[in-house]
């Protein structure tokens, strides 16, 4: 895995670029076509819990991943047909220095994230206005929608090398860095949106896709006149089409009740058994 980390006593150290990229899509067994990211997500949680109870000092050993050199941006590992095939972030020589993150004080306003398929008109108007304002910012503004997308692309699609390790991509998936990186990314994205509309209580919605009522794409993303709309989304997966949570490039053809039942069973298997098994298999292959 492309992070320096000791997991369950097994070294998952720095991999060469090509292997690091392949680690996200490889065959565990002949009948398995790829690693599902949600399996890894759940498995990492189980592995972390195991570390907390089995290690002598009740902790995990992990080397921090340093910030990349923003002047050295490479072609990312994304399809050439992408609307913006570049992940390079804005670089300003002599710009502001790095500011260490400080958790918000306990007295700060509480942010409550609503389920995306249950939001009311007032919330939707606020969310759309925030995204519209973000999209109106100049592309080179660090708060802009374009730069927000490039930040995610940079750390998830190999646009930069790790500092001190030429040829080794920064890759936050499939390792311990997945949770903290995405949590902070969401935190700052949410704060930027709130600042743009002057609302310190604004919170992003979440997709409650493992509950029957939320197994369709949330309707708020289907309005073609909304800033939330993206024409590149698969039209076959628009509401009222029920989504297959075990989707593998082929849409199933089954009754709605049966699909809901299959989705719930799939989520149960992931949470109860598959996740921890998957991360153990993944660690062996990565080694």
Coordinates of C-alpha atoms in Angstrom, one line a residue:
X1 CA 0.0 0.0 0.0
X2 CA 1.4 3.4 -0.9
X3 CA 1.6 4.7 2.7
X4 CA 4.4 4.0 5.2
X5 CA 2.6 1.9 7.8
X6 CA 2.9 -1.1 10.1
X7 CA -0.4 -2.9 10.3
X8 CA -1.0 -5.9 12.6
X9 CA 2.7 -6.6 12.7
X10 CA 2.9 -6.9 8.9
X11 CA 4.9 -4.2 7.0
X12 CA 2.9 -2.5 4.3
X13 CA 5.6 -0.2 3.0
X14 CA 6.1 1.9 0.0
X15 CA 5.3 0.3 -3.4
X16 CA 6.6 1.2 -6.8
X17 CA 4.2 3.4 -8.8
X18 CA 2.8 0.8 -11.2
X19 CA 2.1 -1.6 -8.4
X20 CA 0.6 1.1 -6.2
X21 CA -1.9 1.9 -9.0
X22 CA -2.7 -1.7 -9.6
X23 CA -3.4 -2.2 -5.9
X24 CA -6.8 -0.6 -6.3
X25 CA -7.9 -3.2 -9.0
X26 CA -6.5 -6.7 -8.8
X27 CA -7.8 -10.2 -8.7
X28 CA -7.9 -11.8 -5.2
X29 CA -9.2 -15.1 -6.6
X30 CA -10.3 -16.3 -10.0
X31 CA -13.9 -15.6 -9.3
X32 CA -13.4 -12.1 -7.8
X33 CA -13.0 -9.3 -10.3
X34 CA -11.7 -6.5 -8.1
X35 CA -11.4 -5.1 -4.6
X36 CA -14.5 -3.2 -3.5
X37 CA -13.4 0.1 -1.8
X38 CA -16.2 -0.4 0.8
X39 CA -14.7 -3.7 1.8
X40 CA -11.4 -2.0 2.4
X41 CA -13.2 0.7 4.3
X42 CA -14.9 -1.7 6.7
X43 CA -11.9 -3.9 6.9
X44 CA -9.6 -1.0 8.0
X45 CA -12.0 -0.3 10.8
X46 CA -11.8 -3.9 12.0
X47 CA -8.0 -3.9 11.7
X48 CA -7.7 -0.6 13.7
X49 CA -9.9 -2.1 16.4
X50 CA -7.7 -5.2 16.5
X51 CA -4.5 -3.1 16.8
X52 CA -6.1 -1.2 19.7
X53 CA -6.6 -4.4 21.6
X54 CA -3.6 -6.5 20.6
X55 CA -0.6 -4.3 20.6
X56 CA 1.5 -3.7 23.7
X57 CA 1.1 0.1 23.6
X58 CA -2.5 -0.1 22.3
X59 CA -1.7 1.9 19.2
X60 CA -0.7 1.7 15.5
X61 CA 2.6 2.7 14.0
X62 CA 2.5 4.9 11.0
X63 CA 4.8 7.3 9.3
X64 CA 3.2 10.6 8.1
X65 CA 2.9 11.3 4.4
X66 CA 4.5 14.7 3.7
X67 CA 2.9 17.4 1.5
X68 CA 3.9 17.1 -2.1
X69 CA 5.9 19.5 -4.2
X70 CA 3.1 21.4 -6.0
X71 CA 5.5 22.4 -8.7
X72 CA 6.0 18.8 -9.8
X73 CA 2.6 17.7 -11.1
X74 CA 2.3 14.7 -13.3
X75 CA -0.4 13.2 -15.6
X76 CA -3.0 11.6 -13.2
X77 CA -4.3 8.0 -13.4
X78 CA -7.7 9.0 -14.8
X79 CA -9.4 8.4 -18.2
X80 CA -8.3 10.7 -21.0
X81 CA -11.9 11.4 -21.7
X82 CA -12.4 13.2 -18.4
X83 CA -13.7 16.7 -18.6
X84 CA -10.6 18.0 -16.9
X85 CA -7.7 15.5 -17.2
X86 CA -5.4 17.7 -15.0
X87 CA -5.2 17.4 -11.3
X88 CA -2.6 20.0 -10.8
X89 CA -3.4 22.4 -7.9
X90 CA -2.7 26.1 -7.9
X91 CA 0.9 26.9 -7.0
X92 CA 2.0 30.3 -5.8
X93 CA 5.7 30.8 -5.0
X94 CA 6.2 32.4 -1.7
X95 CA 2.6 31.9 -0.7
X96 CA 1.2 31.4 2.8
X97 CA 2.9 28.8 4.9
X98 CA 1.3 25.6 6.2
X99 CA -1.1 26.3 9.0
X100 CA -1.5 23.4 11.5
X101 CA -5.1 22.2 11.9
X102 CA -6.8 23.1 15.1
X103 CA -10.1 21.4 16.0
X104 CA -13.0 23.8 16.3
X105 CA -13.8 24.9 19.9
X106 CA -16.6 23.0 21.8
X107 CA -18.6 26.2 21.7
X108 CA -18.7 26.4 17.9
X109 CA -22.1 25.9 16.2
X110 CA -23.3 22.3 15.8
X111 CA -23.5 21.0 12.2
X112 CA -26.1 18.4 11.5
X113 CA -25.9 16.4 8.3
X114 CA -29.3 15.5 6.8
X115 CA -30.0 12.5 4.6
X116 CA -29.9 13.7 1.0
X117 CA -33.2 12.1 0.0
X118 CA -35.0 13.8 3.0
X119 CA -33.9 17.4 2.8
X120 CA -36.5 20.2 2.8
X121 CA -36.8 23.1 0.3
X122 CA -35.1 25.6 2.7
X123 CA -32.0 23.3 3.0
X124 CA -31.9 22.6 -0.7
X125 CA -32.0 26.3 -1.6
X126 CA -29.1 26.9 0.8
X127 CA -27.1 24.0 -0.6
X128 CA -27.6 25.0 -4.2
X129 CA -26.6 28.6 -3.5
X130 CA -23.4 27.5 -1.7
X131 CA -22.4 25.2 -4.6
X132 CA -23.3 27.9 -7.2
X133 CA -21.1 30.4 -5.4
X134 CA -18.2 27.9 -5.2
X135 CA -18.5 27.2 -9.0
X136 CA -18.4 31.0 -9.7
X137 CA -15.0 31.4 -8.1
X138 CA -12.0 31.7 -10.4
X139 CA -10.5 28.3 -11.1
X140 CA -7.2 29.2 -9.4
X141 CA -9.0 30.2 -6.2
X142 CA -8.2 27.4 -3.7
X143 CA -11.9 27.5 -2.6
X144 CA -13.3 27.0 -6.1
X145 CA -15.2 23.9 -7.2
X146 CA -12.4 23.1 -9.7
X147 CA -9.7 23.3 -7.1
X148 CA -11.8 21.2 -4.7
X149 CA -12.0 18.5 -7.3
X150 CA -8.3 18.7 -8.1
X151 CA -7.4 18.3 -4.4
X152 CA -9.3 15.0 -4.3
X153 CA -7.9 13.9 -7.7
X154 CA -4.3 14.8 -6.6
X155 CA -4.3 12.6 -3.6
X156 CA -6.4 9.8 -5.1
X157 CA -5.2 9.5 -8.7
X158 CA -1.4 9.8 -8.6
X159 CA -0.8 13.4 -9.7
X160 CA 2.1 13.9 -7.3
X161 CA 5.0 11.9 -5.9
X162 CA 5.5 11.4 -2.2
X163 CA 8.2 13.8 -0.9
X164 CA 11.5 12.1 -0.8
X165 CA 10.3 9.1 -2.8
X166 CA 10.5 9.9 -6.6
X167 CA 8.3 7.7 -8.7
X168 CA 6.0 6.8 -5.8
X169 CA 2.5 8.3 -6.1
X170 CA 0.6 9.9 -3.2
X171 CA -2.3 7.6 -2.9
X172 CA -4.7 7.8 0.1
X173 CA -6.8 4.7 -0.7
X174 CA -6.1 1.2 0.5
X175 CA -4.2 2.2 3.6
X176 CA -4.5 3.9 7.0
X177 CA -4.6 7.4 5.4
X178 CA -8.0 6.8 3.8
X179 CA -10.1 7.7 6.9
X180 CA -8.3 10.8 8.2
X181 CA -7.7 12.3 4.8
X182 CA -11.3 12.1 3.6
X183 CA -12.6 13.2 6.9
X184 CA -10.5 16.4 6.8
X185 CA -11.3 16.9 3.1
X186 CA -15.0 16.8 3.8
X187 CA -14.6 19.0 6.9
X188 CA -12.9 21.8 4.9
X189 CA -15.2 21.5 1.9
X190 CA -18.1 21.8 4.2
X191 CA -16.6 24.9 5.9
X192 CA -15.9 26.6 2.6
X193 CA -19.5 26.1 1.5
X194 CA -20.8 27.5 4.8
X195 CA -18.5 30.6 4.6
X196 CA -19.7 31.4 1.1
X197 CA -23.3 31.7 2.3
X198 CA -22.4 33.1 5.7
X199 CA -23.8 30.1 7.6
X200 CA -21.5 28.5 10.2
X201 CA -24.1 25.7 10.8
X202 CA -24.2 24.5 7.2
X203 CA -23.6 20.8 6.8
X204 CA -23.3 18.6 3.7
X205 CA -26.0 16.0 3.2
X206 CA -25.2 12.3 3.3
X207 CA -26.4 9.6 1.0
X208 CA -28.2 7.0 3.1
X209 CA -27.8 4.3 0.4
X210 CA -28.0 1.3 2.8
X211 CA -31.6 2.0 3.8
X212 CA -34.4 1.1 1.5
X213 CA -35.7 4.6 1.2
X214 CA -32.3 5.9 0.1
X215 CA -31.4 3.2 -2.5
X216 CA -32.0 5.6 -5.4
X217 CA -29.9 8.5 -6.5
X218 CA -31.1 11.4 -4.4
X219 CA -33.5 13.5 -6.4
X220 CA -31.7 16.8 -5.5
X221 CA -29.0 15.8 -8.0
X222 CA -31.3 15.2 -11.0
X223 CA -32.6 18.7 -11.7
X224 CA -30.9 19.9 -14.9
X225 CA -31.2 23.5 -13.9
X226 CA -29.5 23.0 -10.5
X227 CA -25.8 23.6 -9.8
X228 CA -25.8 20.1 -8.2
X229 CA -26.5 18.4 -11.5
X230 CA -23.8 16.6 -13.5
X231 CA -24.7 15.5 -17.0
X232 CA -22.0 12.8 -16.9
X233 CA -23.9 10.7 -14.4
X234 CA -25.2 7.4 -15.8
X235 CA -28.8 8.1 -17.1
X236 CA -29.7 4.4 -16.4
X237 CA -29.2 5.1 -12.7
X238 CA -31.5 8.1 -12.3
X239 CA -34.6 7.9 -10.1
X240 CA -36.8 6.0 -9.8
X241 CA -34.3 3.3 -10.8
X242 CA -33.2 1.3 -7.7
X243 CA -29.5 1.0 -7.5
X244 CA -27.6 -2.3 -7.1
X245 CA -25.2 -1.8 -4.2
X246 CA -23.2 -4.8 -5.5
X247 CA -22.9 -3.2 -9.0
X248 CA -20.2 -4.7 -11.2
X249 CA -20.7 -2.9 -14.5
X250 CA -23.9 -4.8 -15.4
X251 CA -27.4 -3.7 -14.3
X252 CA -29.4 -6.5 -12.7
X253 CA -32.9 -7.3 -13.9
X254 CA -34.9 -8.2 -10.8
X255 CA -38.1 -7.0 -9.1
X256 CA -37.8 -4.0 -6.8
X257 CA -38.5 -5.9 -3.5
X258 CA -35.9 -8.5 -4.5
X259 CA -33.3 -5.9 -5.2
X260 CA -33.9 -4.2 -1.9
X261 CA -33.5 -7.6 -0.2
X262 CA -30.3 -8.3 -2.0
X263 CA -28.9 -4.8 -1.2
X264 CA -29.6 -5.2 2.5
X265 CA -28.0 -8.7 2.6
X266 CA -25.0 -7.3 0.7
X267 CA -24.5 -4.5 3.3
X268 CA -24.9 -7.0 6.1
X269 CA -22.2 -9.3 4.6
X270 CA -19.9 -6.3 4.2
X271 CA -20.3 -5.1 7.8
X272 CA -20.2 -8.6 9.5
X273 CA -17.7 -10.7 7.6
X274 CA -16.5 -9.5 4.2
X275 CA -14.7 -6.3 5.2
X276 CA -12.2 -7.7 7.7
X277 CA -11.6 -10.7 5.4
X278 CA -11.0 -8.4 2.5
X279 CA -8.4 -6.3 4.2
X280 CA -6.5 -9.3 5.4
X281 CA -6.4 -10.7 1.8
X282 CA -5.4 -7.2 0.5
X283 CA -2.5 -7.0 2.9
X284 CA -1.2 -10.3 1.8
X285 CA -1.4 -9.4 -1.9
X286 CA 0.2 -6.0 -1.3
X287 CA 3.1 -7.5 0.5

